[in-house]
Coordinates of C-alpha atoms in Angstrom, one line a residue:
M1 CA -19.1 18.4 -17.8
K2 CA -18.1 15.3 -16.9
K3 CA -19.3 13.1 -13.8
Y4 CA -17.2 12.4 -11.1
E5 CA -17.0 10.5 -7.6
A6 CA -15.1 12.1 -4.9
M7 CA -14.4 9.1 -1.6
Y8 CA -12.6 10.0 1.2
V9 CA -12.7 8.7 5.0
I10 CA -12.6 10.6 7.8
T11 CA -10.5 10.7 10.9
P12 CA -13.2 9.1 13.6
E13 CA -12.1 10.7 16.3
L14 CA -14.4 14.1 15.4
E15 CA -17.4 14.8 17.1
D16 CA -20.8 14.6 14.3
E17 CA -21.0 18.6 14.0
A18 CA -17.3 18.7 12.7
M19 CA -17.4 16.1 10.6
K20 CA -20.7 17.6 8.9
G21 CA -18.8 20.7 8.4
I22 CA -15.6 18.7 6.5
V23 CA -18.5 16.7 4.3
E24 CA -20.4 20.8 3.8
K25 CA -16.4 22.0 3.5
Y26 CA -16.4 19.7 0.1
S27 CA -19.5 20.5 -1.3
G28 CA -18.4 24.1 -1.2
I29 CA -15.2 23.5 -2.3
I30 CA -16.8 21.6 -5.6
S31 CA -19.6 24.2 -6.0
A32 CA -17.2 27.4 -5.7
N33 CA -15.0 25.3 -8.6
G34 CA -17.8 25.6 -10.6
G35 CA -18.8 22.2 -10.8
E36 CA -22.3 20.4 -9.3
I37 CA -22.6 18.1 -6.6
E38 CA -25.7 15.1 -7.9
K39 CA -25.4 13.4 -4.2
V40 CA -23.6 13.2 -1.4
D41 CA -23.8 9.9 0.5
E42 CA -22.9 9.6 4.0
W43 CA -22.2 5.7 4.5
G44 CA -21.4 6.5 8.1
R45 CA -18.2 4.9 11.3
R46 CA -17.1 1.6 9.3
R47 CA -14.2 -0.7 10.2
L48 CA -11.6 -0.1 7.8
A49 CA -9.9 -3.4 5.9
Y50 CA -6.6 -2.5 7.6
P51 CA -5.1 0.0 10.4
I52 CA -4.0 3.4 9.1
D53 CA -2.5 5.4 11.7
Y54 CA -3.3 3.4 14.7
K55 CA -7.0 3.9 13.4
T56 CA -9.6 0.9 13.0
E57 CA -12.5 2.6 11.9
G58 CA -13.3 6.1 9.8
Y59 CA -16.8 7.7 8.2
Y60 CA -16.9 6.9 4.7
V61 CA -18.2 10.0 2.2
L62 CA -18.9 9.3 -1.3
T63 CA -19.4 12.6 -3.7
T64 CA -21.3 12.1 -7.0
F65 CA -20.8 15.6 -9.2
Q66 CA -20.6 17.2 -12.1
G67 CA -17.3 19.3 -13.2
N68 CA -14.6 20.9 -15.5
P69 CA -11.6 18.5 -15.5
E70 CA -9.2 21.6 -13.7
L71 CA -12.4 20.4 -10.5
P72 CA -10.7 16.9 -9.3
R73 CA -6.6 17.8 -9.1
E74 CA -8.2 21.0 -6.7
L75 CA -10.0 18.6 -4.8
E76 CA -7.4 16.6 -4.8
R77 CA -5.4 18.8 -3.8
N78 CA -7.5 19.8 -0.6
L79 CA -8.4 16.5 0.5
N80 CA -4.5 15.5 0.7
N81 CA -3.9 18.7 2.7
D82 CA -6.1 18.5 5.6
E83 CA -5.2 16.3 8.1
S84 CA -8.3 14.9 9.7
I85 CA -8.8 12.6 5.4
L86 CA -7.3 9.4 6.2
R87 CA -7.4 8.6 2.5
F88 CA -9.3 9.7 -0.4
L89 CA -10.2 8.4 -4.5
V90 CA -11.7 10.8 -7.1
V91 CA -12.1 8.8 -10.3
R92 CA -14.3 10.0 -13.5
Q93 CA -17.1 8.0 -14.0
D94 CA -18.2 5.8 -17.4
G95 CA -20.6 6.4 -19.2

């Protein structure tokens, strides 16, 4: 299994309960597809470097996990279809 990092930014208009639900949803997708979550680091609400859809803030989440090579593609597909996700990036860690 290879190590990956997934960083995503959630729209700031959501309630705290909804944000926790989104974080749990993507952790569940990783686990359901045979991945092992090492760490979920919620950075919280931060200012964006530039406005995205007229929004200047976002809720940042960094997830470190292990999985097979097909898992990042499935995670990206789900992140791309979610309207509450402003931006995301999934990368493989070297090492």
